[in-house]
Tab-separated table of C-alpha atoms in Angstrom:
chain	number	residue	atom	x	y	z
A	1	MET	CA	107.543	90.944	71.131
A	2	PRO	CA	109.058	93.806	72.869
A	3	ASP	CA	112.075	94.050	74.806
A	4	SER	CA	110.782	97.014	77.178
A	5	LEU	CA	110.248	95.404	80.560
A	6	SER	CA	107.749	97.691	81.402
A	7	ALA	CA	105.027	94.987	79.202
A	8	TYR	CA	105.212	92.666	81.508
A	9	THR	CA	105.450	94.137	84.718
A	10	THR	CA	101.794	95.443	86.748
A	11	LEU	CA	103.497	99.151	86.628
A	12	GLY	CA	104.449	99.704	83.607
A	13	LEU	CA	107.531	100.717	84.552
A	14	GLY	CA	110.670	99.293	83.611
A	15	GLY	CA	113.848	100.534	80.586
A	16	ARG	CA	114.921	97.622	78.047
A	17	ALA	CA	116.393	94.102	77.896
A	18	GLN	CA	119.237	92.871	75.404
A	19	ARG	CA	117.067	89.879	74.957
A	20	VAL	CA	113.816	88.565	75.938
A	21	LEU	CA	112.579	84.933	75.669
A	22	ILE	CA	109.942	83.060	76.891
A	23	ALA	CA	109.815	79.276	78.682
A	24	THR	CA	106.479	77.480	77.890
A	25	SER	CA	107.716	74.260	80.374
A	26	ALA	CA	109.888	72.943	83.628
A	27	ASP	CA	112.268	71.550	80.844
A	28	GLU	CA	112.637	74.900	79.117
A	29	LEU	CA	112.673	77.311	82.136
A	30	VAL	CA	115.739	74.588	83.033
A	31	GLN	CA	117.223	75.237	79.952
A	32	SER	CA	117.457	79.091	80.613
A	33	PRO	CA	121.088	80.717	80.318
A	34	ALA	CA	122.338	80.512	84.045
A	35	ASN	CA	122.528	84.602	84.483
A	36	SER	CA	119.279	84.811	82.429
A	37	PHE	CA	116.578	86.967	85.469
A	38	ILE	CA	112.687	85.154	85.085
A	39	LEU	CA	109.996	87.426	85.442
A	40	ALA	CA	106.783	85.941	85.592
A	41	GLY	CA	103.710	87.957	86.329
A	42	GLY	CA	105.165	91.307	87.394
A	43	SER	CA	103.004	91.745	89.719
A	44	ASN	CA	106.103	92.315	93.067
A	45	VAL	CA	108.978	93.519	90.624
A	46	VAL	CA	109.938	97.513	90.507
A	47	VAL	CA	112.484	97.304	87.251
A	48	GLY	CA	114.918	100.244	87.230
A	49	ASP	CA	114.913	102.462	83.715
A	50	GLY	CA	118.091	100.919	82.802
A	51	GLY	CA	116.725	97.425	82.023
A	52	TYR	CA	118.078	93.940	82.529
A	53	PRO	CA	121.818	94.314	81.102
A	54	GLY	CA	120.965	90.404	80.080
A	55	THR	CA	118.339	87.612	79.598
A	56	VAL	CA	115.218	87.675	80.719
A	57	VAL	CA	113.483	84.543	80.903
A	58	LEU	CA	109.472	84.589	80.879
A	59	VAL	CA	108.320	82.385	83.349
A	60	ARG	CA	104.680	81.016	81.176
A	61	ASN	CA	104.673	77.253	81.887
A	62	ARG	CA	100.964	76.670	82.861
A	63	GLY	CA	98.989	73.872	84.293
A	64	VAL	CA	96.808	72.268	87.722
A	65	LYS	CA	97.133	68.814	88.758
A	66	VAL	CA	95.505	66.804	91.730
A	67	ARG	CA	98.323	64.920	93.345
A	68	GLU	CA	96.803	63.394	95.455
A	69	ALA	CA	93.015	63.266	96.985
A	70	GLU	CA	92.119	61.575	100.236
A	71	ALA	CA	88.853	61.911	102.574
A	72	GLU	CA	89.650	65.107	103.643
A	73	THR	CA	92.312	66.976	101.101
A	74	VAL	CA	93.387	67.631	98.242
A	75	THR	CA	97.106	68.191	96.985
A	76	VAL	CA	97.267	69.855	93.432
A	77	THR	CA	100.533	70.429	91.560
A	78	VAL	CA	100.894	73.654	89.980
A	79	GLU	CA	103.127	74.810	87.701
A	80	ALA	CA	105.277	78.562	88.293
A	81	GLY	CA	103.644	79.987	85.506
A	82	GLU	CA	99.770	79.834	85.673
A	83	SER	CA	98.002	82.833	86.849
A	84	TRP	CA	97.267	82.320	90.440
A	85	ASP	CA	94.182	84.242	91.047
A	86	GLY	CA	93.031	81.580	88.504
A	87	VAL	CA	94.249	78.987	90.799
A	88	VAL	CA	92.280	80.049	93.733
A	89	ALA	CA	89.159	80.338	90.943
A	90	GLN	CA	89.293	77.175	90.460
A	91	ALA	CA	89.838	75.689	94.111
A	92	VAL	CA	86.819	77.512	94.873
A	93	GLU	CA	84.904	76.075	92.085
A	94	SER	CA	86.288	72.251	93.130
A	95	GLY	CA	85.187	73.128	97.029
A	96	TRP	CA	88.882	72.693	97.532
A	97	SER	CA	89.875	75.825	101.022
A	98	GLY	CA	92.566	77.273	102.459
A	99	ILE	CA	93.817	79.370	99.606
A	100	GLU	CA	90.271	81.691	99.070
A	101	CYS	CA	91.195	84.986	100.720
A	102	LEU	CA	94.013	84.840	99.034
A	103	SER	CA	91.777	86.020	95.650
A	104	GLY	CA	92.367	88.508	93.241
A	105	ILE	CA	96.547	88.352	93.775
A	106	PRO	CA	97.792	89.360	90.556
A	107	GLY	CA	101.129	87.462	89.303
A	108	SER	CA	102.103	84.269	88.979
A	109	ALA	CA	101.827	80.664	90.829
A	110	GLY	CA	105.591	80.091	91.355
A	111	ALA	CA	105.910	83.738	92.782
A	112	THR	CA	103.600	82.882	96.165
A	113	PRO	CA	106.417	80.626	97.635
A	114	ILE	CA	109.179	83.320	96.813
A	115	GLN	CA	107.604	86.397	98.564
A	116	ASN	CA	105.104	83.813	100.796
A	117	VAL	CA	102.118	85.816	99.540
A	118	GLY	CA	99.777	86.865	102.543
A	119	ALA	CA	96.510	88.435	102.518
A	120	TYR	CA	92.796	89.229	104.588
A	121	GLY	CA	94.513	86.235	106.769
A	122	GLN	CA	95.842	83.307	105.129
A	123	GLU	CA	99.031	82.986	104.013
A	124	VAL	CA	100.661	80.264	100.972
A	125	ALA	CA	102.491	78.855	103.389
A	126	GLU	CA	99.754	77.270	105.308
A	127	THR	CA	98.787	75.111	102.589
A	128	ILE	CA	102.153	74.451	101.270
A	129	THR	CA	103.855	71.385	101.333
A	130	ALA	CA	106.474	71.501	98.452
A	131	VAL	CA	108.142	73.894	95.579
A	132	ARG	CA	109.761	72.530	93.023
A	133	VAL	CA	112.948	74.459	91.917
A	134	LEU	CA	116.011	74.136	89.890
A	135	ASP	CA	119.532	74.653	91.931
A	136	ARG	CA	120.921	77.080	89.262
A	137	THR	CA	124.192	76.897	90.975
A	138	THR	CA	124.512	72.874	90.472
A	139	GLY	CA	121.637	71.912	87.806
A	140	GLU	CA	119.975	69.605	90.081
A	141	ARG	CA	115.714	69.525	90.043
A	142	LEU	CA	115.526	69.308	93.950
A	143	VAL	CA	112.165	69.217	95.836
A	144	MET	CA	112.274	71.791	98.979
A	145	GLY	CA	109.520	70.798	101.508
A	146	PRO	CA	107.914	74.052	103.894
A	147	GLU	CA	110.922	73.975	106.664
A	148	GLU	CA	113.612	74.148	103.711
A	149	CYS	CA	111.741	76.976	102.483
A	150	GLY	CA	112.401	79.391	105.662
A	151	PHE	CA	109.091	81.340	104.877
A	152	ALA	CA	108.151	84.241	107.033
A	153	TYR	CA	106.481	87.701	106.943
A	154	ARG	CA	106.685	88.389	102.825
A	155	ALA	CA	110.201	86.050	102.779
A	156	SER	CA	111.881	83.121	101.594
A	157	VAL	CA	114.931	81.538	101.243
A	158	PHE	CA	113.807	82.372	97.602
A	159	LYS	CA	113.020	85.911	97.932
A	160	HIS	CA	116.338	87.953	97.100
A	161	ASN	CA	118.102	84.675	95.741
A	162	ASP	CA	119.208	83.928	92.295
A	163	ARG	CA	119.853	80.315	93.439
A	164	TRP	CA	116.411	78.727	92.980
A	165	LEU	CA	114.012	78.569	90.829
A	166	VAL	CA	110.471	77.658	91.155
A	167	LEU	CA	109.059	75.424	88.571
A	168	SER	CA	105.880	73.994	90.317
A	169	VAL	CA	104.161	74.485	93.958
A	170	ASP	CA	101.997	71.520	95.815
A	171	PHE	CA	99.049	72.682	97.767
A	172	ARG	CA	97.616	70.602	99.934
A	173	LEU	CA	94.092	71.952	100.141
A	174	ALA	CA	90.711	70.652	102.783
A	175	ARG	CA	87.519	69.378	100.857
A	176	SER	CA	85.278	71.455	102.260
A	177	PRO	CA	82.562	73.859	100.454
A	178	GLU	CA	83.366	76.678	103.351
A	179	SER	CA	86.087	78.808	103.859
A	180	ALA	CA	88.534	78.158	106.366
A	181	PRO	CA	87.813	79.910	109.464
A	182	VAL	CA	88.120	83.928	109.320
A	183	ARG	CA	90.710	85.354	110.906
A	184	TYR	CA	91.106	89.001	109.368
A	185	GLY	CA	88.432	91.609	111.498
A	186	GLU	CA	87.807	93.570	108.147
A	187	LEU	CA	86.841	90.058	105.980
A	188	ALA	CA	84.441	89.282	109.429
A	189	ARG	CA	83.139	92.633	108.673
A	190	ALA	CA	82.351	92.276	105.282
A	191	LEU	CA	80.707	88.914	105.112
A	192	GLY	CA	78.356	89.739	108.372
A	193	VAL	CA	80.093	87.164	110.676
A	194	GLU	CA	82.612	86.647	113.579
A	195	ILE	CA	86.277	85.997	113.657
A	196	GLY	CA	86.488	82.151	113.122
A	197	ASP	CA	83.454	81.685	111.742
A	198	ARG	CA	83.557	79.662	107.903
A	199	VAL	CA	81.676	81.020	105.321
A	200	PRO	CA	80.656	79.570	101.947
A	201	LEU	CA	83.951	79.729	99.923
A	202	ALA	CA	82.134	81.465	96.852
A	203	ASP	CA	81.280	84.224	99.890
A	204	ALA	CA	84.708	84.215	101.442
A	205	ARG	CA	86.259	85.182	97.973
A	206	ALA	CA	83.936	87.261	96.447
A	207	ALA	CA	84.005	90.001	99.905
A	208	VAL	CA	87.775	89.475	99.024
A	209	LEU	CA	87.606	90.645	95.635
A	210	ALA	CA	84.986	93.447	96.419
A	211	LEU	CA	87.251	94.526	99.661
A	212	ARG	CA	90.634	94.719	97.103
A	213	ALA	CA	88.971	96.625	93.799
A	214	GLY	CA	87.791	99.219	96.615
A	215	LYS	CA	91.525	99.042	97.132
A	216	GLY	CA	93.022	99.016	93.687
A	217	MET	CA	94.291	95.858	94.079
A	218	VAL	CA	92.537	94.318	91.384
A	219	LEU	CA	93.912	94.404	88.393
A	220	ASP	CA	91.651	96.850	86.376
A	221	PRO	CA	93.732	99.041	83.259
A	222	ALA	CA	90.954	101.522	82.994
A	223	ASP	CA	91.997	101.775	86.406
A	224	PRO	CA	95.268	103.793	87.431
A	225	ASP	CA	95.806	102.914	90.934
A	226	THR	CA	95.839	99.080	89.959
A	227	ARG	CA	99.086	100.455	87.397
A	228	SER	CA	100.861	99.424	90.920
A	229	VAL	CA	103.090	96.451	92.861
A	230	GLY	CA	100.524	96.234	95.357
A	231	SER	CA	101.305	96.847	98.907
A	232	PHE	CA	104.822	98.735	98.351
A	233	PHE	CA	105.505	98.382	101.511
A	234	THR	CA	106.218	95.812	104.522
A	235	ASN	CA	104.233	95.792	107.753
A	236	PRO	CA	107.767	96.724	110.126
A	237	VAL	CA	107.935	94.066	113.102
A	238	LEU	CA	109.621	95.758	116.274
A	239	GLU	CA	111.130	94.532	119.001
A	240	ALA	CA	109.375	95.661	122.137
A	241	ALA	CA	111.819	98.297	122.665
A	242	ALA	CA	111.590	99.845	119.733
A	243	TYR	CA	107.921	99.304	119.925
A	244	SER	CA	108.125	100.793	123.323
A	245	ALA	CA	109.580	104.290	121.855
A	246	PHE	CA	107.022	104.040	119.065
A	247	ARG	CA	104.292	103.951	120.658
A	248	GLU	CA	105.520	107.293	123.060
A	249	ARG	CA	106.364	109.025	119.461
A	250	ALA	CA	102.749	108.693	118.661
A	251	ALA	CA	101.430	108.573	121.840
A	252	GLU	CA	98.741	112.019	120.821
A	253	LEU	CA	97.682	110.067	117.983
A	254	GLY	CA	95.310	107.125	119.023
A	255	GLU	CA	96.052	103.671	119.047
A	256	PRO	CA	98.157	102.744	116.147
A	257	PRO	CA	97.309	99.580	114.705
A	258	SER	CA	99.337	96.209	116.186
A	259	TRP	CA	99.113	92.853	116.115
A	260	PRO	CA	101.220	90.833	118.923
A	261	GLY	CA	103.538	88.289	117.533
A	262	SER	CA	106.045	85.920	119.139
A	263	GLY	CA	108.851	86.852	121.139
A	264	GLY	CA	107.722	89.757	122.448
A	265	VAL	CA	107.748	91.400	118.615
A	266	VAL	CA	104.952	93.706	117.463
A	267	LYS	CA	104.174	94.317	113.833
A	268	VAL	CA	102.438	97.748	113.122
A	269	SER	CA	100.884	99.095	110.433
A	270	ALA	CA	102.531	100.096	107.941
A	271	ALA	CA	99.721	101.819	106.218
A	272	TRP	CA	98.892	103.956	109.262
A	273	LEU	CA	102.425	105.329	110.070
A	274	ILE	CA	102.295	106.385	106.120
A	275	ASP	CA	99.284	108.644	106.515
A	276	ARG	CA	99.552	109.410	110.201
A	277	ALA	CA	103.183	111.264	109.309
A	278	GLY	CA	101.245	113.275	106.098
A	279	PHE	CA	101.304	110.863	103.338
A	280	THR	CA	97.548	110.379	102.111
A	281	LYS	CA	95.502	108.923	99.683
A	282	GLY	CA	96.469	110.341	96.034
A	283	TYR	CA	99.203	111.687	97.115
A	284	GLY	CA	101.676	113.239	94.581
A	285	SER	CA	101.782	114.892	91.628
A	286	GLY	CA	102.846	114.226	88.176
A	287	THR	CA	103.319	110.563	86.844
A	288	VAL	CA	103.705	108.593	90.149
A	289	GLY	CA	101.808	108.894	92.891
A	290	ILE	CA	100.302	106.820	96.857
A	291	SER	CA	96.628	105.530	94.989
A	292	THR	CA	93.513	107.335	96.465
A	293	LYS	CA	92.029	103.757	97.308
A	294	HIS	CA	94.935	102.625	99.693
A	295	THR	CA	97.494	104.501	100.657
A	296	LEU	CA	100.793	101.485	100.836
A	297	ALA	CA	99.884	101.403	96.997
A	298	LEU	CA	102.458	103.717	94.395
A	299	THR	CA	100.942	103.501	91.765
A	300	HIS	CA	102.180	104.914	88.226
A	301	ARG	CA	99.691	107.138	86.819
A	302	GLY	CA	101.310	106.494	83.013
A	303	GLY	CA	104.467	108.784	81.561
A	304	GLY	CA	106.872	107.792	83.973
A	305	SER	CA	109.795	106.192	85.285
A	306	THR	CA	110.829	104.064	87.878
A	307	ALA	CA	113.827	106.922	88.950
A	308	GLU	CA	110.045	108.604	89.808
A	309	LEU	CA	108.934	106.014	91.574
A	310	LEU	CA	111.786	105.522	93.772
A	311	ASP	CA	112.068	109.211	94.391
A	312	LEU	CA	107.980	109.026	96.077
A	313	ALA	CA	109.216	105.838	97.893
A	314	ARG	CA	112.553	107.618	98.930
A	315	GLU	CA	110.323	110.316	100.366
A	316	ILE	CA	107.296	108.454	102.188
A	317	ARG	CA	110.060	106.065	103.714
A	318	ASP	CA	112.626	109.511	104.639
A	319	GLY	CA	108.951	111.124	106.354
A	320	VAL	CA	107.841	107.923	108.617
A	321	LYS	CA	111.635	107.499	109.735
A	322	ASP	CA	111.346	111.311	110.884
A	323	ARG	CA	107.888	110.817	112.103
A	324	PHE	CA	107.913	107.870	114.274
A	325	GLY	CA	111.331	106.568	113.920
A	326	VAL	CA	110.714	103.700	112.250
A	327	THR	CA	112.094	102.245	108.938
A	328	LEU	CA	110.175	100.905	106.480
A	329	HIS	CA	111.239	98.345	104.103
A	330	PRO	CA	110.404	97.754	100.277
A	331	GLU	CA	107.926	94.755	99.521
A	332	PRO	CA	108.777	94.289	96.015
A	333	VAL	CA	111.418	92.912	94.433
A	334	LEU	CA	113.869	96.005	92.626
A	335	VAL	CA	115.883	94.989	89.814
A	336	ASN	CA	118.794	96.852	88.772
A	337	CYS	CA	117.510	99.791	90.723
A	338	GLU	CA	117.766	100.232	94.360
A	339	LEU	CA	115.914	102.298	97.438
């Protein structure tokens, strides 16, 4: 088994670990060394060229089990090491609605609550009813409800916090052959429907997979654009005053994509900011660059290093800050490196 962590990340980057172990059950995860780094699908991590100076535990526990079946809903328990897209595919095939728009997202099911994974108008926080965890400070196994998980935009209490080790996740899904109401404009257009309409689950999944593939965000070994962590930066959420200042600086560029939130905040498009700051699709030279398909993805073209990727990320972050006064923040977890 290779000890270079590049073998376990979708970027194909990262130095060596002192030791790599595989956990194939929740019990083995619980027994993992206290100071070990837990790595599942590797789709949302950037590992430094220095690797990890300790033990890395690969999460490989599998299983999807129906916990409760009611007339209109079903609750399923998914082990942390299960392939997330496999879970979505099984839900669609079984007539379980609520996560179909999260098709094609790489990585493991256990990572989804950590990141509060979301795409095309859905977030896992909308369907998660419980997260089973190990409290690594006390050694206790706990069941945490949604209110304890602190879900927010691409965030939770688990993110950037080594205390909790996710063992399994419960999802409550609707028993329906149709999708949840379509909320995302791009997806609605692809499906030829209006916002709020429902479509057959298989149609929603197929449309999302096609949209993601068009952006290089469905893993394909033959496509260098897929050697990424997906969106490298989150969409900035601005307070009213900051949004007003941004609008003044961007006035000559037309109306930027934005989504009002509660409390007067406004979420703006990171992809728009990056593009309008001069960092267009394909930007970069040599071993790393912006995807040729999607401005938010930073890709490893082969033969590169994490240092080169982070240099590009800093260039983009600083360029957006200089042009628009808005600071971009990384979405992936940075391991033994910093931006």
